[in-house]
Amino acid sequence: MRSHSTPQRLLLLLLLLLAASLALAGTLGRDELARRFPAPLMVGERAADLPAWPLFKQNGTATQLVGYVFESADLAPIPGFAGVPINLLVAIDPQGVFLDVAVLSQHEPVFLDGLGEAPLLAFVGQYKGASLSQSIEVGGAGGANRVRLDGVAKATASVRILNQSVLSAALQVARAKLGFAAGRDPSRIGRIRADVFAPMDARALQAAGLLAHLRVLNRDVEALFAGSAGAGLDAQALAQPDAVFIDLYLAWASVPSAGRNLLDAPSWRRLGNRLEPGDHALLALSSGRHGILSEAFVRGSVPGAIALRQDRLPLELRDLDLALTLAPGVTLPATELVALRVIAQAGLDPAQPLEFALPLTRSKGIVYPEKITRELRLRYQLPARFYIEPEAVAPAWHASWRNRLPHLIVLGVALALLGLGLAYSKGLARNAARLAWLRRAWLLFTVVFIGYIAQAQLSIVNITGVLQALRAGRSLGFLLFDPMTLALSIVVLFSLFAWGRGAFCGWLCPYGALQEFAAWAGKLLRLPQLRIKRRLDLRLKRAKYGVLAAIVLSSLLLPALCDRLVEIEPFKTAITLGFVRAWPFVAWAGGLLALSMVSYKFFCRYLCPFGAALALLGKVRLLDTILRRAECGTPCQTCRHRCAYGAIEASGKVQYDECFQCLDCVAIYESDALCAPRILEKKRARSIPIVPVA
Ligand code: SF4
Ligand code: SF4
């Protein structure tokens, strides 16, 4: 690039577009949803608090809620690799079971003209019947309370992002509408051990921590209100300060060692029959003047006299309205015996402490009475031997990093070796023949490992994906789902400071390496080489910046056009899909390789938008790593003529925007047989001075 002003203007334009970002929203209205969920289903009014529609069904004379339907882009717009979220239509039933998941729109490069949408549709078909209270993982181990979704080869990272979107969106609806826990995923909590039972009396239950006890006297309650407007308002408390206000015992009744020991056999059975899988029952036994069940209490409803919290989040307790009898031998002072239920979806975690609160309210005044409220609290921690520990919560992208660890190690070692080689390029290039073979071996590794095995071909799509995500104000967290690409991108970004684009384009680009092999084959076959005049060469080199500008602008303004324009890059066809694709794409990728046999790396030098982007980003380069002599350019032009990339100016200056760090010129610099100034120097040293005979 002759002038820096064009890229700078381009950057300014990009920043303006970023500032004018708009978020992608859902697309379907109620009519379209009604078409997709026909009779006997009915689509209700969109919920006021979140973008989800209830689904109803006529059941006799009653209208029954059968689920909720929503678009994932409205609730969890997690960008995919094009920077745009995959939008899915998700329907769940009132228990959090998936009724259906359908793809509404997607821009994943691998599913656009690559693998096609069929594998994606097959993937989302796996959600049907899976429950939000299970752990749903892509390629996970499966097993109890887990659902394993089969991944899609070559698209694992994309479907992991999709899974994250589906679960995040569905959990939001389940929490808002289905009573699911607000802060805890039901799949990530401890489980009661139904197999553990030990006969115990009430005293042993208390000692074991299964029965919590709170005994409060009138004077204690009075002390709670002391200093407030509520002090001294309870005449009975003042008259009988030592009388019992409440004597409360609480037990986790669905834990067998608690419930079976406290209740008689028929009551224990009745309790079990009323609970759905995963539900919890708590037993409150109280006596004293303050009860759990007030006179106004309606059985089967939520009691106002006791509340449950976990992690400061309230969980609904509902009276089971069961007539229960204590087991013979249990002699606890109980005038009230109430079984309360917490539904499975609430995410009550047996591994975390419970906090029970009994609100006490006093009124002062008659016309506009002042309400003064205090709380009695009771903490309950289920002993560890009665539950199975919850699994450690790991972010979804962790699995990608775990699975790719061997590849990351190989890549890390390879990149360290490359860094050393380029840093000591003089040593590497000392022997031109050895350098040529080392390079071929390296490029073979790049094609086979980085390209085909690790699927880490960096591409312009990585850049447009980031731009589109930033433009829409979305997180870049999706990058974490493809560890190889992310790791390589970070290293390449750092390499720009030392070598400009050359470290990547010369050594780490699988398609670039393929072109180099094609060029080598062309030479072996003695194919005639196209001679492009220097003036035309300079003009053509600018073309790639035009391609880059078109792609970047379309990614921000016309994403659908961008999806087509990025196909100028043959990387997806040649590397990601291994040439298994529709023939026009294969012809383009193969044709460019054939062209490389007669015109050295034609695509790299003239068309590649990613190479152009790296050349622009490479302006941050701080070092001049290519060794030069005073004679380079004046008068010597050897390197200039040998540089296959035309990256050396007539003055001898290296144009790093075009330099691929192939080190061919360094090998010449180091060679006594190739470097003209060195040859001359050597000749001079060898010449025998003519000394006049005395
Ligand atoms: S110019 Fe493009 S194809 Fe060539 S090596 Fe660089 S990124 Fe790869
Ligand atoms: S020969 Fe050309 S491309 Fe290769 S290192 Fe030298 S200047 Fe760069």
XYZ file of C-alpha atoms and ligand atoms in Angstrom:
710
model
C 0.000 0.000 0.000
C 1.471 3.299 -1.014
C -0.705 5.442 1.200
C -1.869 4.830 4.723
C -4.833 7.124 4.439
C -7.146 4.641 2.728
C -6.978 2.010 5.484
C -7.306 4.723 8.082
C -10.457 5.995 6.414
C -11.730 2.461 6.234
C -11.134 2.001 9.949
C -12.989 5.220 10.726
C -15.948 4.050 8.687
C -15.925 0.732 10.523
C -15.934 2.480 13.883
C -18.899 4.592 12.835
C -20.753 1.494 11.774
C -19.912 -0.212 15.041
C -21.357 2.714 16.919
C -24.558 2.452 14.905
C -25.115 -1.121 15.993
C -28.518 -2.699 16.253
C -29.448 -5.951 17.942
C -31.059 -8.769 15.992
C -34.515 -9.485 17.275
C -36.942 -12.337 16.884
C -38.929 -12.507 13.697
C -42.181 -14.378 14.253
C -45.516 -12.890 15.188
C -48.484 -14.617 16.768
C -50.080 -15.454 13.400
C -46.989 -17.210 12.140
C -46.701 -19.090 15.422
C -50.343 -20.140 15.137
C -49.544 -21.532 11.686
C -46.628 -23.493 13.092
C -48.617 -24.762 16.100
C -52.016 -25.545 14.563
C -55.209 -26.799 16.272
C -55.820 -28.369 18.702
C -53.083 -26.055 19.998
C -53.737 -22.348 20.483
C -51.134 -19.623 20.774
C -51.923 -17.155 23.562
C -50.940 -13.515 23.957
C -47.241 -12.798 24.192
C -46.160 -12.673 27.852
C -45.800 -9.156 29.215
C -42.488 -9.762 30.944
C -40.517 -11.670 28.291
C -40.784 -12.580 24.600
C -42.522 -15.944 24.941
C -45.970 -17.116 23.904
C -48.043 -19.582 25.927
C -49.430 -22.603 24.100
C -52.854 -23.846 25.145
C -54.990 -26.834 24.380
C -58.711 -27.314 24.956
C -59.193 -30.123 27.433
C -62.930 -30.743 27.783
C -64.243 -27.440 28.991
C -60.948 -26.305 30.446
C -58.151 -24.536 28.594
C -54.937 -26.213 29.555
C -51.460 -24.673 29.339
C -49.266 -27.087 27.394
C -46.114 -25.040 27.057
C -44.324 -21.917 25.924
C -42.824 -21.075 22.559
C -40.095 -18.494 21.985
C -37.210 -17.500 19.723
C -33.721 -18.039 21.092
C -32.422 -14.820 19.472
C -34.810 -12.809 21.667
C -33.562 -14.316 24.905
C -30.025 -15.584 24.351
C -28.545 -14.057 21.185
C -25.179 -15.817 21.385
C -23.273 -15.113 18.175
C -22.068 -17.981 16.037
C -18.880 -17.929 13.974
C -20.274 -15.410 11.525
C -20.916 -13.097 14.482
C -24.687 -13.584 14.069
C -26.746 -15.754 16.447
C -28.409 -18.883 15.196
C -32.113 -18.176 15.730
C -34.160 -21.142 16.901
C -37.820 -21.568 17.611
C -38.066 -23.452 20.888
C -41.139 -24.937 22.553
C -41.086 -26.392 26.070
C -43.849 -27.927 28.163
C -44.738 -26.838 31.736
C -42.276 -29.387 33.156
C -39.424 -27.955 31.082
C -39.406 -30.810 28.560
C -38.559 -29.772 24.988
C -41.528 -30.183 22.672
C -39.693 -28.959 19.590
C -36.669 -26.997 18.425
C -36.575 -25.640 14.863
C -33.992 -23.551 13.010
C -35.368 -20.167 11.928
C -32.155 -18.640 10.625
C -28.456 -19.360 10.753
C -25.282 -17.941 9.210
C -22.770 -20.516 10.356
C -20.165 -20.684 7.579
C -19.932 -24.448 7.862
C -23.694 -24.932 7.390
C -23.961 -22.430 4.525
C -23.107 -24.196 1.287
C -20.723 -26.375 3.224
C -22.170 -29.336 5.053
C -25.572 -27.878 4.218
C -28.395 -27.523 6.762
C -29.293 -31.211 6.952
C -26.836 -32.073 9.774
C -27.982 -28.967 11.677
C -31.634 -29.980 11.399
C -30.759 -33.496 12.529
C -28.908 -32.022 15.492
C -31.790 -29.847 16.728
C -34.135 -32.828 16.317
C -32.372 -34.417 19.285
C -33.834 -31.946 21.797
C -37.344 -33.353 21.582
C -38.154 -35.139 24.858
C -35.052 -33.881 26.691
C -35.758 -32.013 29.919
C -34.283 -28.810 31.273
C -33.902 -30.540 34.613
C -31.368 -32.850 32.961
C -27.850 -31.972 31.975
C -27.927 -31.634 28.173
C -24.451 -31.848 26.670
C -23.020 -32.098 23.164
C -20.959 -35.281 22.950
C -21.158 -35.707 26.741
C -20.932 -38.993 28.596
C -24.694 -39.484 28.947
C -25.960 -41.498 31.933
C -28.315 -40.777 34.813
C -29.940 -37.364 34.595
C -27.865 -36.497 31.535
C -28.792 -36.193 27.903
C -26.079 -36.721 25.315
C -26.522 -34.899 22.012
C -24.477 -36.236 19.120
C -22.259 -33.462 17.723
C -21.743 -32.657 14.048
C -18.312 -33.464 12.599
C -16.497 -30.292 11.449
C -19.134 -28.188 13.219
C -18.699 -29.154 16.879
C -17.999 -25.597 17.981
C -21.082 -24.274 16.163
C -23.443 -26.820 17.704
C -21.988 -26.215 21.166
C -22.861 -22.529 20.750
C -26.319 -23.549 19.537
C -26.796 -25.759 22.607
C -25.798 -22.892 24.853
C -28.366 -20.626 23.120
C -31.185 -23.168 23.416
C -30.525 -23.887 27.099
C -30.007 -20.250 28.110
C -33.200 -19.130 26.362
C -35.265 -22.049 27.658
C -34.034 -21.586 31.221
C -35.038 -17.928 31.147
C -38.568 -18.888 30.164
C -38.648 -21.762 32.646
C -37.520 -19.474 35.445
C -39.964 -16.739 34.608
C -42.951 -18.935 33.803
C -42.522 -22.461 35.103
C -41.214 -21.882 38.612
C -37.678 -23.002 37.828
C -35.000 -21.836 40.232
C -33.897 -18.297 39.596
C -30.214 -18.733 40.197
C -29.440 -22.412 39.946
C -29.766 -24.746 36.987
C -31.860 -27.737 38.041
C -29.359 -30.019 36.305
C -26.511 -28.761 38.471
C -27.714 -29.454 42.002
C -27.099 -32.161 44.579
C -29.459 -35.161 44.720
C -31.065 -36.765 47.766
C -29.716 -40.269 48.369
C -32.797 -42.466 48.385
C -30.655 -45.496 49.308
C -29.454 -44.197 52.673
C -31.613 -45.008 55.688
C -30.715 -45.359 59.346
C -33.334 -45.921 62.085
C -33.184 -42.995 64.509
C -35.335 -41.527 67.253
C -36.073 -37.810 67.471
C -33.054 -37.136 69.675
C -30.735 -38.949 67.213
C -32.319 -37.099 64.296
C -31.538 -33.810 65.986
C -27.989 -34.895 66.758
C -27.524 -36.009 63.138
C -28.643 -32.610 61.867
C -31.788 -33.969 60.231
C -34.168 -32.236 62.611
C -33.731 -28.526 63.212
C -35.263 -26.914 66.288
C -36.288 -23.358 67.057
C -37.771 -22.481 70.442
C -38.732 -18.868 70.941
C -40.229 -17.326 74.081
C -42.452 -14.266 74.214
C -39.589 -12.262 75.688
C -37.388 -13.144 72.681
C -40.012 -11.797 70.299
C -40.369 -8.651 72.363
C -36.606 -8.218 72.180
C -36.815 -8.425 68.385
C -39.136 -5.410 68.311
C -37.261 -3.482 70.978
C -36.465 0.068 69.938
C -39.025 0.012 67.128
C -42.566 1.281 66.887
C -43.660 -2.322 67.413
C -42.183 -2.578 70.910
C -44.661 -3.262 73.713
C -47.606 -3.885 71.434
C -48.111 -7.560 72.343
C -49.952 -7.569 75.635
C -49.736 -11.338 75.994
C -45.979 -11.285 75.466
C -45.627 -8.609 78.106
C -47.836 -10.463 80.551
C -46.172 -13.873 80.062
C -42.649 -13.217 78.900
C -41.496 -16.792 79.664
C -44.309 -18.505 77.782
C -43.483 -20.285 74.549
C -44.150 -18.186 71.459
C -43.292 -20.993 69.047
C -41.599 -24.354 69.411
C -40.775 -25.404 65.881
C -39.135 -28.543 64.474
C -38.252 -28.742 60.800
C -37.112 -31.788 58.847
C -36.347 -32.589 55.211
C -39.086 -35.180 55.037
C -38.205 -36.573 51.613
C -34.828 -37.672 53.014
C -35.659 -41.282 54.025
C -33.770 -41.147 57.313
C -35.835 -38.112 58.318
C -39.279 -38.837 56.842
C -39.435 -42.554 57.540
C -38.295 -42.085 61.142
C -40.637 -39.210 61.886
C -43.811 -40.462 60.187
C -45.705 -43.674 60.550
C -45.607 -46.070 57.580
C -48.964 -45.054 55.985
C -48.081 -41.343 56.249
C -44.648 -41.939 54.714
C -46.294 -43.774 51.802
C -48.892 -41.042 51.316
C -46.194 -38.429 51.281
C -44.192 -40.371 48.670
C -47.270 -40.774 46.474
C -47.835 -37.028 46.361
C -44.335 -36.117 45.189
C -43.238 -35.970 41.559
C -39.699 -37.146 40.733
C -37.248 -34.562 42.022
C -39.795 -32.824 44.314
C -38.845 -32.194 47.933
C -41.008 -32.363 51.060
C -40.329 -30.502 54.272
C -42.074 -31.237 57.533
C -42.927 -28.532 60.043
C -44.028 -29.521 63.559
C -44.969 -26.659 65.787
C -46.545 -25.787 69.070
C -46.909 -22.561 71.037
C -49.107 -19.564 70.506
C -47.735 -18.761 67.027
C -48.508 -21.456 64.437
C -47.589 -22.164 60.848
C -51.213 -22.415 59.816
C -53.161 -19.308 60.645
C -56.940 -19.297 60.880
C -57.234 -17.687 57.456
C -54.946 -20.237 55.846
C -56.399 -22.197 52.915
C -55.015 -25.733 52.812
C -53.025 -26.529 49.686
C -51.856 -22.929 49.273
C -48.596 -21.131 50.057
C -48.357 -20.370 53.783
C -47.555 -16.796 54.702
C -46.204 -17.714 58.132
C -43.086 -19.471 56.863
C -40.800 -18.809 53.918
C -37.842 -20.661 52.485
C -34.712 -19.145 50.998
C -31.578 -20.603 49.511
C -28.695 -18.407 48.447
C -30.929 -15.469 49.382
C -33.412 -16.537 46.688
C -36.962 -17.303 47.800
C -38.305 -20.757 46.928
C -41.994 -21.474 46.990
C -43.267 -23.740 49.778
C -46.742 -25.132 49.192
C -48.871 -27.015 51.681
C -49.408 -30.613 50.546
C -52.670 -30.737 52.517
C -51.872 -34.174 53.876
C -53.180 -35.698 57.089
C -50.061 -37.168 58.634
C -49.345 -39.044 61.826
C -46.059 -39.175 63.664
C -44.371 -42.546 64.014
C -44.988 -44.368 67.294
C -42.285 -43.343 69.694
C -41.806 -39.870 68.272
C -42.855 -37.654 71.135
C -42.302 -34.176 69.829
C -44.567 -31.422 71.133
C -46.549 -30.728 67.972
C -49.986 -29.213 67.722
C -49.491 -28.610 64.008
C -47.962 -31.066 61.563
C -47.610 -29.671 58.051
C -45.958 -31.182 54.974
C -44.741 -28.571 52.506
C -43.577 -29.204 48.965
C -40.872 -27.590 46.829
C -41.229 -28.620 43.176
C -38.268 -30.157 41.323
C -38.049 -27.259 38.885
C -37.385 -24.834 41.729
C -33.843 -26.177 41.852
C -33.685 -26.665 45.632
C -30.142 -27.838 46.226
C -29.678 -30.349 49.071
C -25.985 -29.467 49.141
C -26.660 -25.854 50.111
C -28.007 -24.572 53.445
C -31.679 -23.676 53.699
C -32.910 -20.653 55.545
C -36.426 -20.668 56.948
C -37.918 -17.351 57.885
C -40.995 -16.706 60.030
C -42.145 -13.133 59.480
C -43.748 -11.466 62.507
C -45.750 -8.324 61.896
C -47.171 -5.914 64.414
C -49.495 -2.995 63.665
C -49.489 0.339 65.383
C -52.351 2.719 64.980
C -55.901 2.219 63.806
C -56.723 4.489 60.857
C -53.418 4.184 58.931
C -51.691 1.490 60.968
C -47.939 1.307 60.777
C -46.699 -2.203 60.047
C -43.533 -3.304 61.745
C -42.089 -6.637 60.635
C -39.321 -8.740 62.119
C -38.185 -12.249 61.255
C -37.394 -15.399 63.167
C -34.859 -17.460 61.257
C -33.806 -21.067 61.299
C -30.902 -22.462 59.313
C -30.920 -26.037 58.082
C -27.996 -27.832 56.466
C -28.554 -31.383 55.326
C -25.592 -33.558 56.381
C -23.416 -34.600 53.441
C -24.038 -38.330 53.753
C -27.688 -37.854 52.792
C -27.102 -36.316 49.360
C -24.954 -36.781 46.261
C -22.685 -33.822 45.600
C -23.614 -31.637 42.626
C -21.299 -31.700 39.673
C -18.928 -28.797 39.421
C -20.430 -26.213 37.124
C -18.152 -25.704 34.164
C -18.928 -23.241 31.376
C -20.009 -24.996 28.174
C -16.865 -23.988 26.307
C -14.664 -25.879 28.773
C -15.568 -29.112 27.004
C -14.153 -27.750 23.742
C -10.837 -26.966 25.408
C -10.718 -30.330 27.175
C -11.332 -32.200 23.921
C -8.783 -30.178 21.975
C -6.026 -30.312 24.585
C -3.755 -32.731 22.607
C -4.109 -30.549 19.512
C -3.390 -27.431 21.546
C -0.215 -28.981 22.931
C 1.028 -29.940 19.449
C 0.185 -26.466 18.167
C 1.894 -24.821 21.138
C 5.117 -26.782 20.587
C 5.030 -26.122 16.839
C 4.470 -22.391 17.307
C 7.311 -22.185 19.821
C 9.636 -23.876 17.298
C 8.504 -21.554 14.520
C 9.042 -18.505 16.738
C 12.593 -19.669 17.492
C 13.261 -20.396 13.809
C 12.082 -16.960 12.666
C 13.878 -15.202 15.513
C 17.149 -16.889 14.465
C 16.429 -16.771 10.747
C 20.125 -16.350 10.000
C 20.902 -19.809 11.356
C 17.841 -21.349 9.724
C 18.713 -19.917 6.305
C 22.459 -20.599 6.427
C 22.037 -23.524 4.064
C 19.589 -22.783 1.228
C 18.933 -26.452 0.377
C 18.306 -27.355 4.016
C 15.973 -24.345 4.373
C 13.985 -25.462 1.321
C 13.432 -28.963 2.751
C 12.678 -27.697 6.234
C 10.089 -25.361 4.753
C 8.444 -28.135 2.767
C 8.295 -30.345 5.861
C 6.809 -27.480 7.826
C 4.239 -26.660 5.156
C 3.231 -30.314 5.063
C 2.605 -30.102 8.818
C 0.597 -26.912 8.245
C -1.632 -28.531 5.642
C -2.110 -31.867 7.405
C -2.200 -30.894 11.069
C -3.306 -27.249 11.232
C -5.579 -27.606 8.211
C -7.106 -31.045 8.049
C -6.619 -32.510 11.542
C -7.020 -29.486 13.808
C -9.328 -27.563 11.441
C -7.649 -24.319 12.389
C -7.497 -22.494 9.066
C -7.782 -18.816 9.958
C -9.976 -16.927 7.576
C -11.654 -13.622 6.817
C -14.793 -15.166 8.340
C -13.101 -14.968 11.745
C -12.748 -11.220 11.269
C -16.241 -10.597 9.891
C -17.676 -12.737 12.705
C -16.034 -10.530 15.317
C -17.090 -7.348 13.510
C -20.697 -8.448 13.251
C -20.813 -9.455 16.910
C -19.334 -6.107 17.979
C -21.675 -4.218 15.702
C -24.664 -5.843 17.351
C -23.175 -5.318 20.808
C -22.883 -9.042 21.442
C -20.305 -10.851 23.470
C -17.275 -12.388 21.802
C -17.627 -15.429 24.072
C -18.381 -17.603 21.035
C -14.667 -17.489 20.188
C -13.994 -19.668 23.219
C -15.833 -22.550 21.569
C -13.087 -22.990 18.958
C -9.882 -23.197 20.996
C -7.512 -23.975 18.109
C -8.644 -20.995 16.075
C -8.575 -18.723 19.097
C -5.114 -19.857 20.204
C -3.705 -19.522 16.697
C -5.353 -16.116 16.217
C -3.814 -14.782 19.425
C -0.350 -16.002 18.435
C -0.738 -14.564 14.934
C -1.827 -11.201 16.362
C 1.322 -11.089 18.477
C 3.463 -12.241 15.557
C 2.373 -9.129 13.646
C 4.554 -7.024 15.928
C 7.687 -8.894 14.879
C 7.114 -10.236 11.380
C 3.992 -8.537 10.019
C 1.768 -10.884 8.020
C 4.688 -13.133 7.110
C 4.642 -15.526 10.082
C 1.098 -16.571 9.227
C 1.070 -16.274 5.446
C 4.463 -17.836 4.992
C 4.213 -20.645 7.510
C 0.816 -21.177 9.105
C -1.824 -20.861 6.411
C -2.925 -24.311 5.177
C -4.314 -23.053 1.872
C -1.240 -20.873 1.373
C 0.873 -24.002 1.923
C -1.231 -25.953 -0.571
C -0.518 -23.261 -3.164
C 3.158 -23.508 -2.437
C 3.040 -27.260 -3.072
C 1.110 -26.603 -6.276
C 3.819 -24.155 -7.367
C 6.487 -26.749 -6.568
C 4.606 -29.350 -8.613
C 4.396 -26.834 -11.475
C 8.160 -26.442 -11.387
C 8.753 -30.210 -11.265
C 6.448 -30.582 -14.263
C 8.386 -27.771 -15.954
C 5.202 -25.843 -16.650
C 5.755 -22.459 -18.255
C 5.428 -19.649 -15.734
C 3.251 -16.586 -16.340
C 5.364 -13.469 -16.274
C 3.405 -10.575 -14.819
C 5.008 -7.242 -15.478
C 5.992 -5.340 -12.344
C 3.603 -2.469 -13.025
C 0.667 -4.843 -13.448
C 1.860 -6.845 -10.445
C 1.690 -3.709 -8.286
C -1.825 -2.928 -9.524
C -3.065 -6.450 -8.980
C -1.677 -6.461 -5.448
C -4.080 -3.657 -4.626
C -7.037 -5.761 -5.712
C -7.014 -7.782 -2.496
C -7.636 -4.613 -0.464
C -10.706 -3.955 -2.593
C -11.928 -7.483 -1.903
C -11.312 -6.958 1.811
C -13.181 -3.640 1.853
C -16.173 -5.167 0.050
C -16.347 -8.064 2.514
C -15.945 -5.944 5.624
C -18.536 -3.388 4.526
C -21.021 -6.048 3.481
C -20.543 -7.845 6.801
C -21.688 -4.690 8.549
C -24.338 -3.511 6.122
C -25.541 -6.517 4.130
C -24.735 -9.733 5.992
C -26.482 -11.906 3.384
C -24.193 -10.513 0.672
C -21.218 -11.037 2.948
C -22.083 -14.753 3.224
C -21.611 -14.956 -0.565
C -18.587 -12.662 -0.843
C -16.509 -14.600 1.655
C -16.702 -17.533 -0.735
C -13.897 -15.860 -2.667
C -11.776 -17.526 -0.049
C -11.402 -21.161 -1.063
C -10.439 -22.185 2.485
C -13.788 -23.697 3.436
C -13.891 -25.796 0.273
C -10.275 -26.913 0.270
C -9.518 -27.243 3.976
C -12.694 -27.378 6.080
C -14.618 -29.616 3.712
C -11.664 -31.329 2.018
C -13.005 -30.518 -1.499
C -16.264 -32.399 -0.797
C -18.677 -29.713 -1.958
C -20.736 -28.519 -4.911
C -18.644 -28.394 -8.096
C -18.489 -24.583 -8.598
C -16.756 -24.241 -5.220
C -14.435 -27.162 -5.914
C -13.645 -25.741 -9.352
C -12.764 -22.363 -7.791
C -10.534 -23.832 -5.063
C -8.925 -26.324 -7.453
C -8.595 -23.740 -10.231
C -6.680 -21.381 -7.946
C -4.298 -24.185 -7.059
C -3.837 -24.962 -10.747
C -3.184 -21.259 -11.361
C -0.551 -21.345 -8.656
C 1.325 -23.936 -10.723
C 1.964 -21.312 -13.400
C 1.736 -18.075 -11.403
C 3.299 -18.306 -7.976
C 0.634 -18.093 -5.242
C -1.630 -15.964 -7.417
C -4.460 -15.995 -4.866
C -2.208 -14.965 -1.968
C -0.582 -12.119 -3.812
C -3.608 -10.630 -5.518
C -6.913 -11.763 -4.074
C -6.755 -13.001 -0.509
C -8.832 -10.734 1.769
C -7.427 -12.324 4.900
C -3.879 -11.764 3.689
C -4.859 -8.143 2.972
C -6.277 -7.769 6.475
C -3.078 -9.164 7.962
C -1.017 -6.821 5.805
C -2.992 -3.866 7.205
C -2.829 -5.140 10.770
C 0.877 -5.836 10.194
C 1.470 -2.088 10.130
C 2.045 -2.491 13.861
C 5.329 -4.329 13.076
C 8.163 -3.003 15.199
C 11.158 -4.900 13.783
C 12.876 -5.170 10.409
C 13.741 -8.844 10.573
C 14.925 -9.400 6.988
C 18.685 -8.927 6.899
C 19.947 -6.281 4.453
C 23.352 -5.051 3.316
C 24.409 -1.581 2.261
C 24.717 -2.968 -1.270
C 21.099 -4.281 -1.377
C 19.406 -2.232 -4.104
C 22.496 -0.234 -5.046
C 23.838 -1.853 -6.950
C 22.760 -5.435 -6.137
C 19.330 -6.593 -7.285
C 19.800 -10.349 -6.720
C 17.289 -10.758 -3.876
C 14.811 -8.509 -5.591
C 14.770 -10.739 -8.655
C 14.668 -13.940 -6.589
C 11.799 -12.886 -4.275
C 8.857 -14.801 -5.664
C 6.441 -12.416 -3.932
C 7.923 -9.254 -5.433
C 8.321 -7.915 -1.914
C 11.647 -6.185 -2.398
C 11.714 -2.712 -3.881
C 14.334 -1.563 -6.400
C 15.940 0.354 -3.542
C 16.503 -2.944 -1.743
C 13.917 -2.106 0.918
C 11.659 -4.962 1.990
C 7.974 -4.269 1.606
C 6.687 -6.142 4.633
C 3.049 -5.896 3.496
C 3.980 -8.390 0.785
C 6.745 -10.306 2.550
C 5.853 -13.890 3.464
C 8.976 -14.446 5.585
C 9.945 -17.321 3.313
C 13.593 -16.479 4.136
C 14.751 -17.108 0.558
C 16.448 -13.711 0.548
C 18.058 -14.439 3.920
C 19.455 -17.650 2.447
C 20.934 -15.570 -0.395
C 22.287 -13.057 2.120
C 24.001 -15.901 3.963
C 25.372 -17.623 0.858
C 28.905 -17.174 -0.437
C 27.702 -18.563 -3.755
C 24.493 -16.514 -4.231
C 24.951 -13.121 -2.582
C 26.760 -10.847 -5.114
C 28.463 -8.556 -2.537
C 29.717 -11.652 -0.663
C 31.008 -13.220 -3.879
C 32.849 -10.007 -4.629
C 34.214 -9.790 -1.098
C 35.479 -13.330 -1.339
C 37.111 -12.719 -4.689
C 38.867 -9.700 -3.297
C 40.102 -11.682 -0.314
C 41.396 -14.438 -2.626
C 43.263 -12.119 -5.042
C 47.040 -12.180 -4.416
C 48.497 -8.711 -4.098
C 51.146 -7.998 -6.713
C 54.198 -6.959 -4.807
C 56.934 -5.281 -6.880
C 60.213 -7.195 -6.820
C 62.884 -5.241 -5.071
S -2.423 -14.587 1.514
Fe -4.264 -15.697 2.161
S -4.081 -17.743 1.329
Fe -2.119 -16.761 1.152
S -1.035 -17.405 2.925
Fe -1.958 -15.457 3.462
S -3.944 -15.948 4.309
Fe -3.200 -17.776 3.321
S 12.357 -13.509 -0.336
Fe 10.783 -11.964 -0.368
S 9.088 -12.876 0.707
Fe 10.826 -14.125 1.153
S 11.604 -13.275 3.076
Fe 12.678 -12.241 1.431
S 11.494 -10.402 1.052
Fe 10.212 -11.779 2.228
